[in-house]
Amino acid sequence: MDTAGHSEAMARRGLELTPFRGLRYDPDRVGSLASVTSPPYDVVVRPDGVHHLQSADPHNIVRLILPEAHTPSERTEQAADTLRRWLAEGILAADPEPALYVYEQSDGEGMLQRGVIGTLRVSEPAEGVVLPHEGVMAPVVAERAALMRATRANLEPLLLTYRGDGTAAEVVERTAEKPPLLATTTEDGFRHRLWAITDAADVARIQSGLAHHQALIADGHHRWATYLRLRDEQSAPGPWDYGLVLLVDTARYPLRVRAIHRLLHGLPVADALAAVEGLFQVRHLQVPLAEALAALADASCAGNAFLLAGDGAFHLLDRPDPALLDRAIPADRPAAWRSLDATVLHAALLEHVWHIPEDSPAHIAYIHDTAATVAKAERDGGTAVLMHPVREEVVRDLARQGVTMPRKSTSFGPKPASGLVLRALEI
């Protein structure tokens, strides 16, 4: 069979989601369910966000997903010890029987997202079942792998999207009419509800509704790469063949797509601007953040555009020199990839103009929150590079072509809150 035919055959195998016994907080043992949740580990702004979450409740999930200690080995040992202690004390307890979980998020302003949490068979990208769209950083995968090995747990679900035919959605929506296992509202105003599906017929209906579909990784590329690494380390089939995910049918519940911004440590805005002179058109904006982002959105309609901040003002970069793009961007990639803002930023600006390594935490940070990126740049004397989001259809089309986007190109959401349901491999 040729490669294309093999991929199509594997894709027809589709998504294989299985029930598991979820680990959940005992609401009688914690301050509140909201106070023990956290955004995903890579969305928490360190160290401010970690300290804020730790102070919210002594049992906040951040103590597992982002343990604080002097060395990497101490951090993973601390997380494993904490998880064992919480299990022994009944802070976390396993549900009595395996289940798939319906998870709902709403914001009170009309946004409603529902999906199914379960353990998904881990598959290589070549199988065409789970499609990544971004590359990963080896040190982050190594860190997540060490944490999962030590805890023998999937501490937070990945966010995957698929385009369903309504089969699974019917079960999801019928389940959401029942009283939930838990309901809580987090400090960002989002309401979270969770239900368990244990009925064999409903589980089978969801599984059949997924069996001929493929999914796009919306959030969690590093954790999916970690699942693959840990699976490959095993000598025999077992629990590492599956990983914890949230699957959202975007035909029914479209996701929001936002940008992930860059914070360049040690590069003052004045130096960044001096280096791009003659290579981009630069406009200086003395306006509030919302107006600066509106100007960025307008400029992005015509081509590549970025906002620099960190010196108390905003600086709009657009209309890059075509000669710079020809020199910096590989010509053998699809046009849609070559024209991405993230491609231009990483290939042209970071590598050729500013000489900043994209995978060095000492030089660059990736931050989801726009205002936090600007504030940290102003406080630290660095440069914030604010991005405009990519459309979801562009992401999906590139993923289907097997084209990997630059790292941290997109932020799909809303993301599942960490701490509502976990998976321990031995339970």
Tab-separated table of C-alpha atoms in Angstrom:
chain	number	residue	atom	x	y	z
A	1	MET	CA	0.000	0.000	0.000
A	2	ASP	CA	1.340	3.459	-0.798
A	3	THR	CA	1.879	6.035	1.958
A	4	ALA	CA	-1.263	8.018	1.151
A	5	GLY	CA	-3.390	4.875	1.107
A	6	HIS	CA	-1.847	3.672	4.366
A	7	SER	CA	-2.607	7.014	6.050
A	8	GLU	CA	-6.189	6.910	4.812
A	9	ALA	CA	-6.618	3.382	6.121
A	10	MET	CA	-5.256	4.334	9.532
A	11	ALA	CA	-7.419	7.472	9.611
A	12	ARG	CA	-10.478	5.246	9.070
A	13	ARG	CA	-9.545	3.482	12.308
A	14	GLY	CA	-10.217	6.801	13.903
A	15	LEU	CA	-10.283	7.980	17.475
A	16	GLU	CA	-10.363	5.318	20.208
A	17	LEU	CA	-11.624	6.832	23.458
A	18	THR	CA	-11.984	4.683	26.565
A	19	PRO	CA	-13.504	5.238	30.028
A	20	PHE	CA	-11.314	5.570	33.122
A	21	ARG	CA	-11.768	6.014	36.852
A	22	GLY	CA	-11.307	9.736	37.275
A	23	LEU	CA	-9.473	11.171	40.252
A	24	ARG	CA	-11.411	14.095	41.679
A	25	TYR	CA	-11.101	16.389	44.681
A	26	ASP	CA	-13.357	15.624	47.629
A	27	PRO	CA	-15.238	18.937	47.972
A	28	ASP	CA	-15.498	18.406	51.727
A	29	ARG	CA	-11.682	18.333	52.058
A	30	VAL	CA	-10.790	21.525	50.160
A	31	GLY	CA	-11.739	25.163	50.484
A	32	SER	CA	-13.726	25.094	47.236
A	33	LEU	CA	-13.437	23.335	43.902
A	34	ALA	CA	-12.658	26.656	42.231
A	35	SER	CA	-9.764	27.303	44.615
A	36	VAL	CA	-7.982	24.051	43.697
A	37	THR	CA	-8.159	24.515	39.919
A	38	SER	CA	-5.579	26.107	37.669
A	39	PRO	CA	-5.153	27.011	34.015
A	40	PRO	CA	-3.017	24.476	32.074
A	41	TYR	CA	0.626	24.432	33.192
A	42	ASP	CA	1.876	26.408	30.177
A	43	VAL	CA	-0.678	29.199	30.617
A	44	VAL	CA	0.271	29.975	34.224
A	45	VAL	CA	2.545	33.028	34.271
A	46	ARG	CA	5.541	32.113	36.424
A	47	PRO	CA	6.278	32.886	39.178
A	48	ASP	CA	3.432	35.317	39.917
A	49	GLY	CA	0.666	32.978	38.811
A	50	VAL	CA	2.118	29.990	40.649
A	51	HIS	CA	2.320	31.898	43.923
A	52	HIS	CA	-1.216	33.255	43.490
A	53	LEU	CA	-2.619	29.758	42.906
A	54	GLN	CA	-0.658	28.231	45.774
A	55	SER	CA	-2.090	30.807	48.144
A	56	ALA	CA	-5.648	30.135	46.927
A	57	ASP	CA	-5.673	26.691	48.586
A	58	PRO	CA	-2.942	24.420	50.003
A	59	HIS	CA	-4.225	21.663	47.709
A	60	ASN	CA	-4.280	23.643	44.469
A	61	ILE	CA	-3.436	21.460	41.455
A	62	VAL	CA	-0.543	23.799	40.576
A	63	ARG	CA	1.463	21.986	43.283
A	64	LEU	CA	1.305	18.913	41.029
A	65	ILE	CA	1.584	20.411	37.540
A	66	LEU	CA	4.189	23.074	38.423
A	67	PRO	CA	5.984	21.904	41.577
A	68	GLU	CA	8.552	24.349	42.940
A	69	ALA	CA	11.965	23.104	44.079
A	70	HIS	CA	15.623	23.819	43.350
A	71	THR	CA	16.332	21.024	40.858
A	72	PRO	CA	14.261	19.177	38.226
A	73	SER	CA	14.545	15.877	40.109
A	74	GLU	CA	13.419	17.520	43.352
A	75	ARG	CA	10.429	19.024	41.554
A	76	THR	CA	9.232	15.699	40.163
A	77	GLU	CA	9.814	13.912	43.487
A	78	GLN	CA	7.879	16.635	45.253
A	79	ALA	CA	4.918	16.254	42.879
A	80	ALA	CA	4.896	12.467	43.276
A	81	ASP	CA	5.065	12.757	47.080
A	82	THR	CA	2.278	15.337	47.094
A	83	LEU	CA	0.017	13.176	44.927
A	84	ARG	CA	0.615	10.111	47.114
A	85	ARG	CA	-0.148	12.119	50.248
A	86	TRP	CA	-3.345	13.603	48.826
A	87	LEU	CA	-4.536	10.138	47.791
A	88	ALA	CA	-3.737	8.702	51.230
A	89	GLU	CA	-5.527	11.570	52.964
A	90	GLY	CA	-8.573	11.392	50.694
A	91	ILE	CA	-8.041	14.852	49.250
A	92	LEU	CA	-8.239	13.164	45.850
A	93	ALA	CA	-10.329	10.048	45.389
A	94	ALA	CA	-11.073	7.779	42.434
A	95	ASP	CA	-14.615	7.507	41.131
A	96	PRO	CA	-16.164	4.088	41.826
A	97	GLU	CA	-16.353	2.923	38.205
A	98	PRO	CA	-14.788	3.835	34.845
A	99	ALA	CA	-16.515	6.633	32.963
A	100	LEU	CA	-16.298	9.072	30.124
A	101	TYR	CA	-16.882	12.597	31.402
A	102	VAL	CA	-18.917	15.347	29.794
A	103	TYR	CA	-17.263	18.675	30.536
A	104	GLU	CA	-18.983	22.025	30.048
A	105	GLN	CA	-17.611	25.560	30.192
A	106	SER	CA	-19.652	28.753	29.911
A	107	ASP	CA	-18.848	32.392	30.525
A	108	GLY	CA	-22.242	34.005	31.086
A	109	GLU	CA	-21.868	35.975	27.847
A	110	GLY	CA	-23.181	33.383	25.423
A	111	MET	CA	-20.086	31.199	25.135
A	112	LEU	CA	-20.860	27.524	25.723
A	113	GLN	CA	-18.432	24.672	25.104
A	114	ARG	CA	-18.994	20.994	25.765
A	115	GLY	CA	-16.774	18.005	25.151
A	116	VAL	CA	-15.914	14.509	26.338
A	117	ILE	CA	-12.974	13.634	28.591
A	118	GLY	CA	-11.539	10.142	28.303
A	119	THR	CA	-8.314	8.279	27.619
A	120	LEU	CA	-7.384	8.257	23.934
A	121	ARG	CA	-5.207	5.700	22.159
A	122	VAL	CA	-1.860	7.363	21.501
A	123	SER	CA	-0.954	7.400	17.802
A	124	GLU	CA	1.848	8.696	15.611
A	125	PRO	CA	1.133	11.698	13.354
A	126	ALA	CA	1.738	9.451	10.314
A	127	GLU	CA	-1.371	7.468	11.244
A	128	GLY	CA	-3.500	10.514	10.461
A	129	VAL	CA	-5.674	10.080	13.553
A	130	VAL	CA	-4.376	12.873	15.811
A	131	LEU	CA	-2.944	15.805	13.862
A	132	PRO	CA	-0.391	18.136	15.454
A	133	HIS	CA	0.062	21.587	13.965
A	134	GLU	CA	2.992	22.908	15.999
A	135	GLY	CA	6.486	21.744	16.773
A	136	VAL	CA	7.621	21.075	20.330
A	137	MET	CA	10.621	21.996	22.450
A	138	ALA	CA	12.640	19.000	23.623
A	139	PRO	CA	13.366	20.376	27.133
A	140	VAL	CA	9.639	20.873	27.791
A	141	VAL	CA	8.812	17.327	26.640
A	142	ALA	CA	11.582	15.984	28.877
A	143	GLU	CA	10.213	17.965	31.837
A	144	ARG	CA	6.628	16.763	31.306
A	145	ALA	CA	7.831	13.175	30.808
A	146	ALA	CA	9.763	13.233	34.072
A	147	LEU	CA	6.692	14.576	35.873
A	148	MET	CA	4.373	11.918	34.429
A	149	ARG	CA	6.859	9.126	35.142
A	150	ALA	CA	7.236	10.219	38.747
A	151	THR	CA	3.529	10.682	39.429
A	152	ARG	CA	2.395	7.868	37.097
A	153	ALA	CA	-0.504	10.118	36.230
A	154	ASN	CA	-1.985	12.336	33.552
A	155	LEU	CA	-2.591	15.436	35.625
A	156	GLU	CA	-4.516	17.529	33.081
A	157	PRO	CA	-6.314	16.771	29.803
A	158	LEU	CA	-5.156	17.925	26.382
A	159	LEU	CA	-7.658	19.833	24.232
A	160	LEU	CA	-8.410	18.119	20.899
A	161	THR	CA	-10.994	19.124	18.289
A	162	TYR	CA	-12.821	17.089	15.668
A	163	ARG	CA	-15.665	17.640	13.230
A	164	GLY	CA	-18.387	15.228	14.284
A	165	ASP	CA	-21.590	13.947	12.700
A	166	GLY	CA	-23.767	14.513	15.773
A	167	THR	CA	-23.653	10.959	17.132
A	168	ALA	CA	-21.524	11.748	20.192
A	169	ALA	CA	-23.049	15.227	20.514
A	170	GLU	CA	-26.489	13.705	21.098
A	171	VAL	CA	-25.204	11.813	24.139
A	172	VAL	CA	-23.269	14.851	25.366
A	173	GLU	CA	-26.277	17.147	25.212
A	174	ARG	CA	-28.649	14.618	26.737
A	175	THR	CA	-26.194	14.064	29.598
A	176	ALA	CA	-25.897	17.823	30.206
A	177	GLU	CA	-29.604	17.940	31.041
A	178	LYS	CA	-28.951	15.872	34.187
A	179	PRO	CA	-27.599	17.074	37.557
A	180	PRO	CA	-23.795	17.315	37.338
A	181	LEU	CA	-21.160	15.615	39.464
A	182	LEU	CA	-19.672	19.005	40.157
A	183	ALA	CA	-20.250	22.656	39.324
A	184	THR	CA	-17.990	25.576	40.131
A	185	THR	CA	-17.172	29.064	38.908
A	186	THR	CA	-13.512	30.069	38.697
A	187	GLU	CA	-12.173	33.551	39.304
A	188	ASP	CA	-12.052	34.300	35.571
A	189	GLY	CA	-15.875	34.084	35.521
A	190	PHE	CA	-16.074	30.715	33.751
A	191	ARG	CA	-18.592	28.195	35.032
A	192	HIS	CA	-17.486	24.560	34.884
A	193	ARG	CA	-19.718	21.483	35.117
A	194	LEU	CA	-18.817	17.795	34.899
A	195	TRP	CA	-20.921	14.652	34.403
A	196	ALA	CA	-19.916	10.966	34.341
A	197	ILE	CA	-21.173	8.661	31.577
A	198	THR	CA	-21.144	5.075	32.807
A	199	ASP	CA	-24.055	3.605	30.852
A	200	ALA	CA	-22.574	1.046	28.439
A	201	ALA	CA	-24.904	2.008	25.575
A	202	ASP	CA	-24.037	5.707	25.868
A	203	VAL	CA	-20.309	4.959	26.069
A	204	ALA	CA	-20.585	2.755	22.969
A	205	ARG	CA	-22.513	5.438	21.097
A	206	ILE	CA	-19.813	8.034	21.797
A	207	GLN	CA	-17.100	5.589	20.789
A	208	SER	CA	-18.861	4.759	17.524
A	209	GLY	CA	-19.338	8.472	16.862
A	210	LEU	CA	-15.577	8.993	17.102
A	211	ALA	CA	-14.406	5.838	15.377
A	212	HIS	CA	-14.119	7.289	11.868
A	213	HIS	CA	-12.854	10.749	12.743
A	214	GLN	CA	-9.484	12.412	13.161
A	215	ALA	CA	-8.673	15.144	15.685
A	216	LEU	CA	-6.570	18.285	15.666
A	217	ILE	CA	-4.437	19.061	18.722
A	218	ALA	CA	-5.788	22.435	19.789
A	219	ASP	CA	-3.777	22.686	23.004
A	220	GLY	CA	-1.242	20.274	24.451
A	221	HIS	CA	1.374	19.475	21.791
A	222	HIS	CA	4.084	18.957	24.404
A	223	ARG	CA	1.900	16.652	26.461
A	224	TRP	CA	0.936	14.621	23.367
A	225	ALA	CA	4.627	14.311	22.468
A	226	THR	CA	5.173	13.211	26.076
A	227	TYR	CA	2.458	10.551	25.743
A	228	LEU	CA	4.251	9.230	22.645
A	229	ARG	CA	7.611	9.164	24.415
A	230	LEU	CA	6.283	7.360	27.475
A	231	ARG	CA	4.376	4.854	25.363
A	232	ASP	CA	7.520	4.082	23.360
A	233	GLU	CA	9.500	3.488	26.561
A	234	GLN	CA	7.287	0.563	27.529
A	235	SER	CA	8.174	-3.020	26.629
A	236	ALA	CA	4.578	-4.238	26.484
A	237	PRO	CA	1.092	-2.812	25.918
A	238	GLY	CA	-0.379	-1.100	28.948
A	239	PRO	CA	-1.839	2.091	30.412
A	240	TRP	CA	0.784	4.309	28.746
A	241	ASP	CA	-0.818	3.426	25.388
A	242	TYR	CA	-3.546	5.916	26.287
A	243	GLY	CA	-3.500	9.556	27.358
A	244	LEU	CA	-6.002	11.899	28.990
A	245	VAL	CA	-7.803	14.224	26.533
A	246	LEU	CA	-10.818	16.480	26.150
A	247	LEU	CA	-12.442	16.049	22.715
A	248	VAL	CA	-14.619	18.917	21.472
A	249	ASP	CA	-16.804	18.638	18.371
A	250	THR	CA	-16.209	22.007	16.712
A	251	ALA	CA	-19.019	21.387	14.245
A	252	ARG	CA	-21.247	21.870	17.294
A	253	TYR	CA	-19.055	24.002	19.594
A	254	PRO	CA	-16.536	26.170	17.685
A	255	LEU	CA	-13.439	27.135	19.631
A	256	ARG	CA	-11.952	30.580	19.986
A	257	VAL	CA	-8.500	31.017	18.480
A	258	ARG	CA	-6.183	33.555	20.089
A	259	ALA	CA	-2.548	34.469	19.664
A	260	ILE	CA	0.355	33.522	21.924
A	261	HIS	CA	2.684	36.440	22.509
A	262	ARG	CA	6.453	36.546	22.934
A	263	LEU	CA	8.463	38.207	25.675
A	264	LEU	CA	12.073	38.786	24.645
A	265	HIS	CA	14.325	38.964	27.691
A	266	GLY	CA	17.302	41.285	27.563
A	267	LEU	CA	16.263	43.027	24.341
A	268	PRO	CA	15.141	46.608	25.039
A	269	VAL	CA	12.482	47.987	22.713
A	270	ALA	CA	14.862	50.676	21.437
A	271	ASP	CA	17.359	48.029	20.327
A	272	ALA	CA	14.642	45.919	18.727
A	273	LEU	CA	13.391	48.905	16.752
A	274	ALA	CA	16.878	49.968	15.671
A	275	ALA	CA	17.526	46.497	14.272
A	276	VAL	CA	14.363	46.477	12.107
A	277	GLU	CA	14.925	49.935	10.615
A	278	GLY	CA	14.505	49.680	6.861
A	279	LEU	CA	13.204	46.101	7.068
A	280	PHE	CA	9.659	46.869	8.278
A	281	GLN	CA	7.425	49.898	8.237
A	282	VAL	CA	7.266	51.147	11.845
A	283	ARG	CA	4.480	53.291	13.292
A	284	HIS	CA	4.614	54.521	16.895
A	285	LEU	CA	1.252	54.469	18.703
A	286	GLN	CA	0.546	56.385	21.893
A	287	VAL	CA	-2.820	54.712	22.486
A	288	PRO	CA	-4.361	52.263	24.977
A	289	LEU	CA	-3.808	48.523	24.491
A	290	ALA	CA	-7.257	47.906	22.987
A	291	GLU	CA	-6.690	50.531	20.281
A	292	ALA	CA	-3.209	49.209	19.555
A	293	LEU	CA	-4.628	45.690	19.097
A	294	ALA	CA	-7.294	47.073	16.758
A	295	ALA	CA	-4.546	48.691	14.676
A	296	LEU	CA	-2.704	45.360	14.619
A	297	ALA	CA	-5.850	43.570	13.412
A	298	ASP	CA	-6.317	46.129	10.610
A	299	ALA	CA	-2.689	45.836	9.519
A	300	SER	CA	-2.863	42.018	9.592
A	301	CYS	CA	-5.574	42.089	6.929
A	302	ALA	CA	-2.956	43.321	4.457
A	303	GLY	CA	-0.040	41.111	5.487
A	304	ASN	CA	2.368	40.317	8.298
A	305	ALA	CA	2.168	42.655	11.269
A	306	PHE	CA	3.370	42.749	14.883
A	307	LEU	CA	3.105	45.063	17.885
A	308	LEU	CA	6.186	45.762	19.982
A	309	ALA	CA	5.759	47.027	23.533
A	310	GLY	CA	7.735	47.452	26.718
A	311	ASP	CA	8.714	51.116	26.776
A	312	GLY	CA	5.326	52.608	27.616
A	313	ALA	CA	4.158	52.843	24.011
A	314	PHE	CA	3.229	50.523	21.133
A	315	HIS	CA	5.098	50.167	17.869
A	316	LEU	CA	3.337	48.616	14.873
A	317	LEU	CA	5.593	46.698	12.499
A	318	ASP	CA	4.157	45.781	9.111
A	319	ARG	CA	4.985	45.657	5.389
A	320	PRO	CA	8.166	43.585	5.730
A	321	ASP	CA	10.877	43.943	3.090
A	322	PRO	CA	10.275	41.177	0.494
A	323	ALA	CA	14.023	40.682	0.177
A	324	LEU	CA	14.254	39.890	3.889
A	325	LEU	CA	11.477	37.312	3.563
A	326	ASP	CA	13.152	35.738	0.532
A	327	ARG	CA	16.422	35.402	2.443
A	328	ALA	CA	14.970	34.149	5.697
A	329	ILE	CA	12.007	31.899	4.873
A	330	PRO	CA	12.485	28.477	3.251
A	331	ALA	CA	11.065	28.460	-0.275
A	332	ASP	CA	10.143	24.760	-0.235
A	333	ARG	CA	7.221	25.095	2.188
A	334	PRO	CA	3.528	25.729	1.355
A	335	ALA	CA	2.575	29.336	0.706
A	336	ALA	CA	0.134	29.325	3.638
A	337	TRP	CA	2.992	28.388	5.986
A	338	ARG	CA	5.437	30.914	4.485
A	339	SER	CA	2.943	33.739	5.006
A	340	LEU	CA	2.148	33.014	8.658
A	341	ASP	CA	3.034	35.765	11.124
A	342	ALA	CA	4.723	33.183	13.347
A	343	THR	CA	6.874	32.017	10.430
A	344	VAL	CA	7.969	35.567	9.661
A	345	LEU	CA	8.600	36.290	13.322
A	346	HIS	CA	10.722	33.203	13.968
A	347	ALA	CA	12.546	32.886	10.636
A	348	ALA	CA	13.062	36.556	9.830
A	349	LEU	CA	12.934	38.596	13.039
A	350	LEU	CA	14.136	36.220	15.764
A	351	GLU	CA	16.770	34.372	13.729
A	352	HIS	CA	17.990	36.872	11.146
A	353	VAL	CA	17.408	40.273	12.723
A	354	TRP	CA	17.468	39.896	16.517
A	355	HIS	CA	19.534	36.658	16.728
A	356	ILE	CA	17.371	35.184	19.511
A	357	PRO	CA	17.129	31.381	19.916
A	358	GLU	CA	13.464	30.397	19.961
A	359	ASP	CA	13.924	27.473	22.347
A	360	SER	CA	15.916	29.228	25.075
A	361	PRO	CA	13.882	30.188	28.176
A	362	ALA	CA	16.688	32.591	29.086
A	363	HIS	CA	15.960	34.600	25.941
A	364	ILE	CA	12.253	34.158	25.195
A	365	ALA	CA	9.004	33.404	26.995
A	366	TYR	CA	5.626	32.495	25.487
A	367	ILE	CA	2.685	34.158	27.255
A	368	HIS	CA	-1.026	33.862	26.457
A	369	ASP	CA	-2.262	36.932	28.331
A	370	THR	CA	-1.760	40.152	26.342
A	371	ALA	CA	-1.757	42.623	29.226
A	372	ALA	CA	0.570	40.390	31.274
A	373	THR	CA	3.058	40.220	28.392
A	374	VAL	CA	3.170	44.006	28.120
A	375	ALA	CA	3.420	44.481	31.894
A	376	LYS	CA	6.295	42.018	32.240
A	377	ALA	CA	8.185	43.650	29.356
A	378	GLU	CA	7.814	47.076	30.943
A	379	ARG	CA	8.870	45.768	34.345
A	380	ASP	CA	11.850	43.743	33.087
A	381	GLY	CA	13.103	46.067	30.344
A	382	GLY	CA	12.470	43.542	27.577
A	383	THR	CA	10.384	43.583	24.423
A	384	ALA	CA	6.870	42.214	24.114
A	385	VAL	CA	5.936	41.007	20.636
A	386	LEU	CA	2.150	40.888	20.332
A	387	MET	CA	0.658	38.646	17.650
A	388	HIS	CA	-2.640	38.500	15.746
A	389	PRO	CA	-4.407	35.091	15.885
A	390	VAL	CA	-4.476	32.591	13.012
A	391	ARG	CA	-7.827	31.374	11.677
A	392	GLU	CA	-8.774	27.822	12.700
A	393	GLU	CA	-9.337	26.694	9.108
A	394	VAL	CA	-5.751	27.660	8.216
A	395	VAL	CA	-4.452	25.609	11.151
A	396	ARG	CA	-6.511	22.552	10.199
A	397	ASP	CA	-5.586	22.739	6.500
A	398	LEU	CA	-1.878	22.898	7.270
A	399	ALA	CA	-2.164	20.018	9.747
A	400	ARG	CA	-3.871	17.848	7.138
A	401	GLN	CA	-0.974	18.567	4.779
A	402	GLY	CA	1.416	17.393	7.482
A	403	VAL	CA	2.893	20.888	7.787
A	404	THR	CA	4.079	21.882	11.256
A	405	MET	CA	3.549	25.511	12.218
A	406	PRO	CA	6.135	27.430	14.237
A	407	ARG	CA	5.989	26.752	17.960
A	408	LYS	CA	3.304	28.462	20.002
A	409	SER	CA	1.534	29.814	16.912
A	410	THR	CA	-1.991	29.569	18.288
A	411	SER	CA	-4.016	29.492	21.470
A	412	PHE	CA	-7.300	27.635	21.180
A	413	GLY	CA	-9.831	28.043	23.916
A	414	PRO	CA	-11.417	28.053	26.260
A	415	LYS	CA	-8.944	25.573	27.709
A	416	PRO	CA	-10.049	22.956	30.214
A	417	ALA	CA	-9.388	23.866	33.817
A	418	SER	CA	-6.773	21.653	35.427
A	419	GLY	CA	-7.835	19.962	38.649
A	420	LEU	CA	-11.414	18.923	37.871
A	421	VAL	CA	-10.562	15.356	36.836
A	422	LEU	CA	-7.174	13.578	36.760
A	423	ARG	CA	-6.051	10.109	35.722
A	424	ALA	CA	-3.814	7.829	37.763
A	425	LEU	CA	-2.435	4.987	35.669
A	426	GLU	CA	-2.673	2.370	38.402
A	427	ILE	CA	-6.281	3.080	39.364
